Tab-separated table of C-alpha atoms and ligand atoms in Angstrom:
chain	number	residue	atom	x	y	z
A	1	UNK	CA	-118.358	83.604	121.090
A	2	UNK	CA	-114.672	83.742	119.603
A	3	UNK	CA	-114.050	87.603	119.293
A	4	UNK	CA	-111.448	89.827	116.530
A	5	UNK	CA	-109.358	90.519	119.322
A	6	UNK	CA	-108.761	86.425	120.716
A	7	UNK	CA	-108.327	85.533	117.062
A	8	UNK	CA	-105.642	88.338	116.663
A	9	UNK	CA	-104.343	86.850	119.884
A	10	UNK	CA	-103.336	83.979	117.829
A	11	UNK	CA	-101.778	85.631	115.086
A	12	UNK	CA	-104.426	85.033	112.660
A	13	UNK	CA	-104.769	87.512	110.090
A	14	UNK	CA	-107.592	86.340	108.215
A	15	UNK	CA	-110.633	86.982	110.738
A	16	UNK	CA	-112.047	90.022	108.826
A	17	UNK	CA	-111.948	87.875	105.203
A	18	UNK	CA	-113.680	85.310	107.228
A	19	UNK	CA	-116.548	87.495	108.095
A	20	UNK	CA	-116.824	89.113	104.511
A	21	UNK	CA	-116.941	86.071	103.128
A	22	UNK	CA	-119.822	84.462	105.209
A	23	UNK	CA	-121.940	87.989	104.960
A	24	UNK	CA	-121.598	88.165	101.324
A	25	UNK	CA	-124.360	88.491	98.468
A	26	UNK	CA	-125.344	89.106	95.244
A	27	UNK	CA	-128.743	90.665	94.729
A	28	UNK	CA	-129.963	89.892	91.334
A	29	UNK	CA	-132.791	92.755	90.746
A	30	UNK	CA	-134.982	92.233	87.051
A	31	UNK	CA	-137.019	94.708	85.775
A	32	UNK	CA	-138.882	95.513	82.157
A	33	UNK	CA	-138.013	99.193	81.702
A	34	UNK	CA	-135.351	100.434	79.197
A	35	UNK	CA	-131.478	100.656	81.072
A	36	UNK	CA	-131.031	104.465	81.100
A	37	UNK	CA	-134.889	105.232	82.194
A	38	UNK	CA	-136.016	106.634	85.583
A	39	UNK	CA	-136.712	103.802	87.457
A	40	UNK	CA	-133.339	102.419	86.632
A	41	UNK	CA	-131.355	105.281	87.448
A	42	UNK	CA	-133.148	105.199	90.688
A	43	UNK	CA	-131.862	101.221	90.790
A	44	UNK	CA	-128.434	101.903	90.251
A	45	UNK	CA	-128.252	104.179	92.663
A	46	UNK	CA	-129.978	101.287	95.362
A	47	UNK	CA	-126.979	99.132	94.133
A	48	UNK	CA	-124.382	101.985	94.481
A	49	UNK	CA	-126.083	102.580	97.912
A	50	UNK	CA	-126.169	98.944	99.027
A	51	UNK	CA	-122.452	98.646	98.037
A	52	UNK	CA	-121.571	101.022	99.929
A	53	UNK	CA	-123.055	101.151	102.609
A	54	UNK	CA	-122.317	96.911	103.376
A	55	UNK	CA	-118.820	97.796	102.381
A	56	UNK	CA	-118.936	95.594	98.778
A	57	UNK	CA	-120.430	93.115	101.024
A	58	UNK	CA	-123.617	92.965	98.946
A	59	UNK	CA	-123.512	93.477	95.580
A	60	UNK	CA	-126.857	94.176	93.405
A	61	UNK	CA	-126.859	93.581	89.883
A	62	UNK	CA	-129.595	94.956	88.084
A	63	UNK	CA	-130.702	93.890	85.086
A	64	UNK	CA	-133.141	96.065	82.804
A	65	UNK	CA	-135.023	95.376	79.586
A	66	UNK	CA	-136.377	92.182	80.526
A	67	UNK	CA	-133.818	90.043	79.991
A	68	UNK	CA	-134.946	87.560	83.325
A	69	UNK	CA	-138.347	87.967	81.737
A	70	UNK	CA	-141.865	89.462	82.057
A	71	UNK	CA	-143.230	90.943	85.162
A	72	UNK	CA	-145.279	87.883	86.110
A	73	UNK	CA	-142.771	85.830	85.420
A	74	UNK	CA	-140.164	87.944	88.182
A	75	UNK	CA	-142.555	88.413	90.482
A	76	UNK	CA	-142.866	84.170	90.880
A	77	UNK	CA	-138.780	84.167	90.291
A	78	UNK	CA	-138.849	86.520	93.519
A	79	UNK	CA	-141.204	85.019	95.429
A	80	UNK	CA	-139.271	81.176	95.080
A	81	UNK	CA	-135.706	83.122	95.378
A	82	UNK	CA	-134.130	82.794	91.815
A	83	UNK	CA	-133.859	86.054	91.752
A	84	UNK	CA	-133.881	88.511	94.930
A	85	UNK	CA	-135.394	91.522	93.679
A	86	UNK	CA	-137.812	93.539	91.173
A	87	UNK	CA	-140.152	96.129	90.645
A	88	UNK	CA	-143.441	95.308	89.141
A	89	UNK	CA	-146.349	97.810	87.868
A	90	UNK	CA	-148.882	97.060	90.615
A	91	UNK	CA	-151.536	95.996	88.224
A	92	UNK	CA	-149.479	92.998	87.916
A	93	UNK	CA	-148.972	92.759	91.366
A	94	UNK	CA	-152.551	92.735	92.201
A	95	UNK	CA	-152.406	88.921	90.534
A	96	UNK	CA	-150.726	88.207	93.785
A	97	UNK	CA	-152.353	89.554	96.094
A	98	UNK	CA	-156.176	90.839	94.784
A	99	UNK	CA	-155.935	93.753	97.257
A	100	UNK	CA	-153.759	96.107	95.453
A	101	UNK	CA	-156.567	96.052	92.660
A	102	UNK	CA	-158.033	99.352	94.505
A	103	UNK	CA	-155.256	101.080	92.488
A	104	UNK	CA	-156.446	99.600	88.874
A	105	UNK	CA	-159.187	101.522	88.756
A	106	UNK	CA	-159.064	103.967	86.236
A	107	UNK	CA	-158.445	107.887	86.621
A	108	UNK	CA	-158.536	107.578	90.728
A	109	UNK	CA	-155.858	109.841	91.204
A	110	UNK	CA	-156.135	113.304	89.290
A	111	UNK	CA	-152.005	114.016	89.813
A	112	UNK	CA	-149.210	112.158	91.207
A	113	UNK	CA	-149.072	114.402	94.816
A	114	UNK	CA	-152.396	113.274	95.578
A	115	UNK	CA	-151.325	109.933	94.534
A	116	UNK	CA	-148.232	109.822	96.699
A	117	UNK	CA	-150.379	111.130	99.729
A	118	UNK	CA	-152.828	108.394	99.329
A	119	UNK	CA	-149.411	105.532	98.674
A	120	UNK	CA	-147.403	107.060	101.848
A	121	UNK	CA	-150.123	106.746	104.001
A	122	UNK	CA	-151.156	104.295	106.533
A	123	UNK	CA	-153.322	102.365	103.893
A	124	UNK	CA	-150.315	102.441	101.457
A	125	UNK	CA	-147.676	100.481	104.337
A	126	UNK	CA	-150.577	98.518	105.486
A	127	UNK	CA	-150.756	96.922	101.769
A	128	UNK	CA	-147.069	97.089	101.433
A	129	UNK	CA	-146.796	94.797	104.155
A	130	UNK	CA	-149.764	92.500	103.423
A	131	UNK	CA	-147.379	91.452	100.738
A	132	UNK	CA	-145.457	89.172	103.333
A	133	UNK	CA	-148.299	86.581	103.250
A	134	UNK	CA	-146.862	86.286	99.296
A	135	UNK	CA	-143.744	85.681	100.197
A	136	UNK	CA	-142.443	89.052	99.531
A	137	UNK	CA	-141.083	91.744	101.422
A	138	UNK	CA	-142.428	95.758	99.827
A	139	UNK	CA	-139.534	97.981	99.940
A	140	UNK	CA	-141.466	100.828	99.200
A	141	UNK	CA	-143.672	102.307	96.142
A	142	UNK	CA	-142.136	103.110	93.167
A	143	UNK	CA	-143.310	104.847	89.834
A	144	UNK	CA	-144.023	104.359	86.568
A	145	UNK	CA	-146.331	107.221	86.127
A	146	UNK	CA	-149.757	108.319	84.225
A	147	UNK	CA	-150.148	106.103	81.540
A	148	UNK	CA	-151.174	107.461	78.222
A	149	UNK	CA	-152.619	105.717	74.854
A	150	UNK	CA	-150.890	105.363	71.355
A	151	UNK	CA	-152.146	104.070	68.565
A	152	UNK	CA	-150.647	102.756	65.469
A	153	UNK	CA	-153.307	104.249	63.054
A	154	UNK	CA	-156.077	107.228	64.054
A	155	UNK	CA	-156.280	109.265	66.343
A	156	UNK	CA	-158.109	108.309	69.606
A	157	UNK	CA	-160.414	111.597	71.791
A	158	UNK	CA	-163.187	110.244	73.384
A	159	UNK	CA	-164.244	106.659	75.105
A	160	UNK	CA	-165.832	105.408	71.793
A	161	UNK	CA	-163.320	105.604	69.422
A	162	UNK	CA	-161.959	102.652	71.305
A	163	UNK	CA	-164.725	100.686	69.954
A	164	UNK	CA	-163.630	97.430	68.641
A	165	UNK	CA	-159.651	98.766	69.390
A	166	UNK	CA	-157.372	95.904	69.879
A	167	UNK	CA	-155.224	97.229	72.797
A	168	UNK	CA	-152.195	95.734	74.463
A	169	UNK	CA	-152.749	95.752	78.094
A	170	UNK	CA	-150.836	94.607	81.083
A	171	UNK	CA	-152.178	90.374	82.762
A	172	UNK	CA	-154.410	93.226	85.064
A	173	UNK	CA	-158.305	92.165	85.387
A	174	UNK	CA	-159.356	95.532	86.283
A	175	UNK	CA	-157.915	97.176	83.140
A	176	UNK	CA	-158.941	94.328	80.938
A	177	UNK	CA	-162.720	95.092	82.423
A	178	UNK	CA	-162.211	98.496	82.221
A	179	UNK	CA	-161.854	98.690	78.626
A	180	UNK	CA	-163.739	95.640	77.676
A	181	UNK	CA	-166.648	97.856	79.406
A	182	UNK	CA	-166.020	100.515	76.711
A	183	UNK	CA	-166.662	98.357	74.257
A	184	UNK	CA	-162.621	97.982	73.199
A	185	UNK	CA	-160.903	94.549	72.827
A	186	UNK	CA	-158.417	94.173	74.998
A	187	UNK	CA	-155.424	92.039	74.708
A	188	UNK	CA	-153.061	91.167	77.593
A	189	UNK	CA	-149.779	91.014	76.488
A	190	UNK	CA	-146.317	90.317	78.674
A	191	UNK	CA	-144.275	93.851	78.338
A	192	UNK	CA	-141.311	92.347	76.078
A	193	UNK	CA	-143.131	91.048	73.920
A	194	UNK	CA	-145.166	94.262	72.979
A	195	UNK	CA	-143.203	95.618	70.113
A	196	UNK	CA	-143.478	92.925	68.413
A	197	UNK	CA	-147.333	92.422	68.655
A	198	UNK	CA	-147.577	96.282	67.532
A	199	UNK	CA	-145.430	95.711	64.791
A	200	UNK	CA	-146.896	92.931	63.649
A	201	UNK	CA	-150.173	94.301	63.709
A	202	UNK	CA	-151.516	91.817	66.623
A	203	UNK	CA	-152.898	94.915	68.174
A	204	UNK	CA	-153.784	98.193	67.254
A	205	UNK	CA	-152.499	100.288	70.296
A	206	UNK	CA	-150.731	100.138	73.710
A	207	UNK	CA	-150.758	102.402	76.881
A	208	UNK	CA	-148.358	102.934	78.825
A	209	UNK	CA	-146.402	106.340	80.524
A	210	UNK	CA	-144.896	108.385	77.400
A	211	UNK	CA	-140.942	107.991	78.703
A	212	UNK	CA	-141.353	103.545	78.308
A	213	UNK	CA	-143.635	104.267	75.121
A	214	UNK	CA	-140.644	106.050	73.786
A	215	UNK	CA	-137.791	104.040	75.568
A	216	UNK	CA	-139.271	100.457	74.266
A	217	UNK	CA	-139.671	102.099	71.020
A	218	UNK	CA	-143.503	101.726	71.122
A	219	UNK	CA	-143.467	105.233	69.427
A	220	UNK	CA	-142.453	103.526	66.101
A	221	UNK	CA	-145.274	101.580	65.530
A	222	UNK	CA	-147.723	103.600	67.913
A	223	UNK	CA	-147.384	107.130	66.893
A	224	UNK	CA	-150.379	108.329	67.630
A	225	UNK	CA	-150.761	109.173	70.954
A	226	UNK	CA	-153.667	110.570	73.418
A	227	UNK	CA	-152.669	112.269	76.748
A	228	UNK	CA	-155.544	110.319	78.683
A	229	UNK	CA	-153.699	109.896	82.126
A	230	UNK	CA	-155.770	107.525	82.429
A	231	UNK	CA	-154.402	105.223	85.057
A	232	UNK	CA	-151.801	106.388	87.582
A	233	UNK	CA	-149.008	103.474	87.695
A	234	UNK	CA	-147.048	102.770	91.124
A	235	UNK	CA	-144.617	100.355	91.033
A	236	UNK	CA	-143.783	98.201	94.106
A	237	UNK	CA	-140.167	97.522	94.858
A	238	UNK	CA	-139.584	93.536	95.979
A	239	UNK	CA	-137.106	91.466	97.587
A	240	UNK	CA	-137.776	87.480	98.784
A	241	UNK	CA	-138.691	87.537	101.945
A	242	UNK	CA	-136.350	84.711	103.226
A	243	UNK	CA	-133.212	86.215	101.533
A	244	UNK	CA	-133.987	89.417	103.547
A	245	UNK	CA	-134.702	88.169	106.610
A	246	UNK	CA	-131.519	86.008	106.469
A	247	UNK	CA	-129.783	89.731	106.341
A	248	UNK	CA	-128.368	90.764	109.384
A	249	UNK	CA	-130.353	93.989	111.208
A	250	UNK	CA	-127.842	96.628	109.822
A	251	UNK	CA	-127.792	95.167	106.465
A	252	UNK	CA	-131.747	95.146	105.928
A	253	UNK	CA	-131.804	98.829	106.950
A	254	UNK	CA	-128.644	99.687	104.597
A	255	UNK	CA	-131.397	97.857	101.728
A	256	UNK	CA	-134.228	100.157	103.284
A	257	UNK	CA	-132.439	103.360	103.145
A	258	UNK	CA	-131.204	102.521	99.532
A	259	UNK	CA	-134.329	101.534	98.389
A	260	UNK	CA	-135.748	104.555	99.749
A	261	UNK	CA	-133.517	107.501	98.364
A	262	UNK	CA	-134.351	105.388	94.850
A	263	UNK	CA	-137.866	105.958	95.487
A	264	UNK	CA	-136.684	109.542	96.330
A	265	UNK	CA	-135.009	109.636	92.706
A	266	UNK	CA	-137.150	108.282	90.559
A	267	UNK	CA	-140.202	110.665	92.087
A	268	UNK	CA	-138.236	113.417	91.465
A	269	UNK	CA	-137.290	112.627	88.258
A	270	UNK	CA	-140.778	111.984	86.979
A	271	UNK	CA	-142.027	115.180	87.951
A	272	UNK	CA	-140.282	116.570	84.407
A	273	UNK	CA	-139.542	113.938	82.226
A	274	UNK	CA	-143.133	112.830	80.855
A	275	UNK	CA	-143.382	116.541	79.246
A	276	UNK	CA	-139.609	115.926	78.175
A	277	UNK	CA	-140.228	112.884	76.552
A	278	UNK	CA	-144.122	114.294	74.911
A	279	UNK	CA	-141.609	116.803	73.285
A	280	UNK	CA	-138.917	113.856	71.204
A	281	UNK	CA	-142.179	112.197	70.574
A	282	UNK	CA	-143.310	114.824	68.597
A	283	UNK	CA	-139.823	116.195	67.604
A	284	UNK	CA	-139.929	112.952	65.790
A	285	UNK	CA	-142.894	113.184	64.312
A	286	UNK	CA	-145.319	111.483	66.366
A	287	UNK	CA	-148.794	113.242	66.738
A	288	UNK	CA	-149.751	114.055	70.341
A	289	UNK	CA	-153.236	114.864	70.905
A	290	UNK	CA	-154.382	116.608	74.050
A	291	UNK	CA	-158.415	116.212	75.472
A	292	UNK	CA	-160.253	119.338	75.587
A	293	UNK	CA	-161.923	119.309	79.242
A	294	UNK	CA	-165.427	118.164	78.074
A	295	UNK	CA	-162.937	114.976	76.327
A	296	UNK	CA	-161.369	114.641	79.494
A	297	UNK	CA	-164.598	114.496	81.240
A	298	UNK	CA	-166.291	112.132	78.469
A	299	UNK	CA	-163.128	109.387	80.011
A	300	UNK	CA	-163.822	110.310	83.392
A	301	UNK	CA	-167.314	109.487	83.216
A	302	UNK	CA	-167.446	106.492	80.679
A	303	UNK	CA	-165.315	104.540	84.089
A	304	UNK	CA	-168.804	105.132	86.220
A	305	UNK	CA	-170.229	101.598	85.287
A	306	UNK	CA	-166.935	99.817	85.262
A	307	UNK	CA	-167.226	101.420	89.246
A	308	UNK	CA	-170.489	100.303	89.718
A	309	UNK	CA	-169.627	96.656	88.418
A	310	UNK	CA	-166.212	96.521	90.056
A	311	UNK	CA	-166.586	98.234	93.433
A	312	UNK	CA	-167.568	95.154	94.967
A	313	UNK	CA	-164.785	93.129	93.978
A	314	UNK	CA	-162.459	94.812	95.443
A	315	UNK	CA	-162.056	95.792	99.508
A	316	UNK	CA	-164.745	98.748	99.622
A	317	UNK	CA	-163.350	100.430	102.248
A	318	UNK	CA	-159.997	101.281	100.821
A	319	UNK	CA	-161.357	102.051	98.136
A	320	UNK	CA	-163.646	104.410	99.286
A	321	UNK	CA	-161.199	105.834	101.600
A	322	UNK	CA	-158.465	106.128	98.470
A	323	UNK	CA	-161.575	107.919	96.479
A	324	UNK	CA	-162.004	110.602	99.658
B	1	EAX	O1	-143.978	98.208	84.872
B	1	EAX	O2	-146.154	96.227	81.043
B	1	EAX	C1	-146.314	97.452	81.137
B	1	EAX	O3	-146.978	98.061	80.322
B	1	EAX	C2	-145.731	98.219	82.319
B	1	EAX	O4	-145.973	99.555	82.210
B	1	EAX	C3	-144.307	97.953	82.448
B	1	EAX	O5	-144.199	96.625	82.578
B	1	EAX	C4	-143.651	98.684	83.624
């Protein structure tokens, strides 16, 4: 191979703008959640990582709010490569590949530690990776965080008062059982196109982590809210598998190490801000009702059938060993 210094030889100047050139890309990253929120400070700094680190060689641009769309919709957009990157909730993900549905069951993980544990384990890379067979390479698990209910009218405590409840929920079989099994009417509905449907009166509630509730201004129409917790939400952070593989060595673990001080970030970040967010909720006058422990426990057991019909349907053994 021609080297710098035989090319200098010459007198040509331009072997280093030759090289840039030919190593050059932009990563186009889509994602639903508000510009400003968690998981897109933790993006920015991936693109202010990747930037530097390639020296401006690759340049992400990351676009929030669902402008390239819905989740489904950038999850197929990554997989064919027209666009590189985003960050699904996992729920949606599961449409993908049907063994990530172990994490749609609802209240599995009683805080996010135990959650992370169970993620950064050997079962959490071992489904990361099983994502290759889709076309996509998993850069890691992200966060959105507990997700909570909100209501436009009433206030919701235990399992029935979901009865005959029109509620939003994410294309995700497993929640759409869930609460079908508790006798609520659930409606799946693509994330930008929620407000809407609240305001309109399409459906009667949402659920969703408090800091997107309050970012996609679901807390107008949805102001009363329940602190269920009721499913833990990790997001998983995708790039097309060709386009990275294309990467040279150094550059895929520049995209790694970005990807995972984001991950870092956002983490950190959501240890504090659902309570910070609970608080402009109400500061604004939305209603924020907390579950005494026998409420809490009322939720916790009203899932039991949904486990006994579901269990099956999903790869026993991880769950099982996610439930120990
Ligand atoms: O991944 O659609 C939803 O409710 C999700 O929480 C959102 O898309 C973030």
């Amino acid at each position: 191979l021609i080297t710098a210094g035989a090319v200098a030889a010459f007198g040509l100047t331009a072997w280093s703008g030759v090289a840039t050139a030919a190593d050059s890309h932009t990563i186009k990253f889509g994602n639903v959640i508000s510009a400003g929120d968690t998981q897109n400070q933790g993006y920015e700094l991936f693109a202010e990582q990747v930037a530097e680190g390639t020296d401006g060689r690759i340049t992400v641009e990351v676009y929030p709010d669902g402008q390239l769309g819905g989740e489904r919709e950038m999850i197929e957009a990554t997989q064919f490569g027209d666009i590189e990157m985003t960050a699904p909730s996992v729920g949606v993900l599961a449409n993908f590949d049907k063994s990530l549905e172990v994490f749609d069951f609802p209240f599995i993980f009683e805080d996010a530690d135990t959650a992370h544990e169970v993620l950064d384990s050997e079962l959490g890379d071992e489904m990361l990776a099983g994502l290759a067979d889709s076309g996509l390479i998993a850069l890691g698990w992200g966060e959105n965080g507990f997700r909570n209910l909100a209501m436009t009218d009433g206030t919701v405590r235990v399992p029935e008062d979901m009865e005959g409840i029109k509620l939003r929920t994410m294309q995700v079989p497993m929640h759409i059982a869930y609460w079908e099994s508790i006798g609520a009417a659930p409606t799946p509905i693509s994330f930008p196109e929620v407000f809407t449907s609240l305001q309109q009166g399409v459906v009667d509630g949402v659920e969703n982590p408090y800091e997107l509730l309050y970012s996609a201004r679901l807390t107008e129409p949805a102001n009363y809210l329940t602190e269920t917790r009721h499913i833990y939400d990790p997001e998983v952070l995708l790039i097309n598998k060709d386009f990275y593989e294309s990467l040279s060595e150094e550059d895929q673990e520049v995209i790694q190490s970005a990807a995972d001080a984001a991950i870092d970030k956002i983490r950190s970040l959501k240890k504090t801000v659902s309570d910070e967010i609970r608080a402009e909720i109400e500061a604004e006058g939305g209603t924020v009702t907390d579950l005494t422990e026998e409420e809490r426990q009322a939720w916790i057991d009203s899932a039991v059938p949904f486990y006994a019909d579901n269990a099956s349907e999903v790869d026993t053994e991880k769950l099982k060993a996610i439930l120990e």
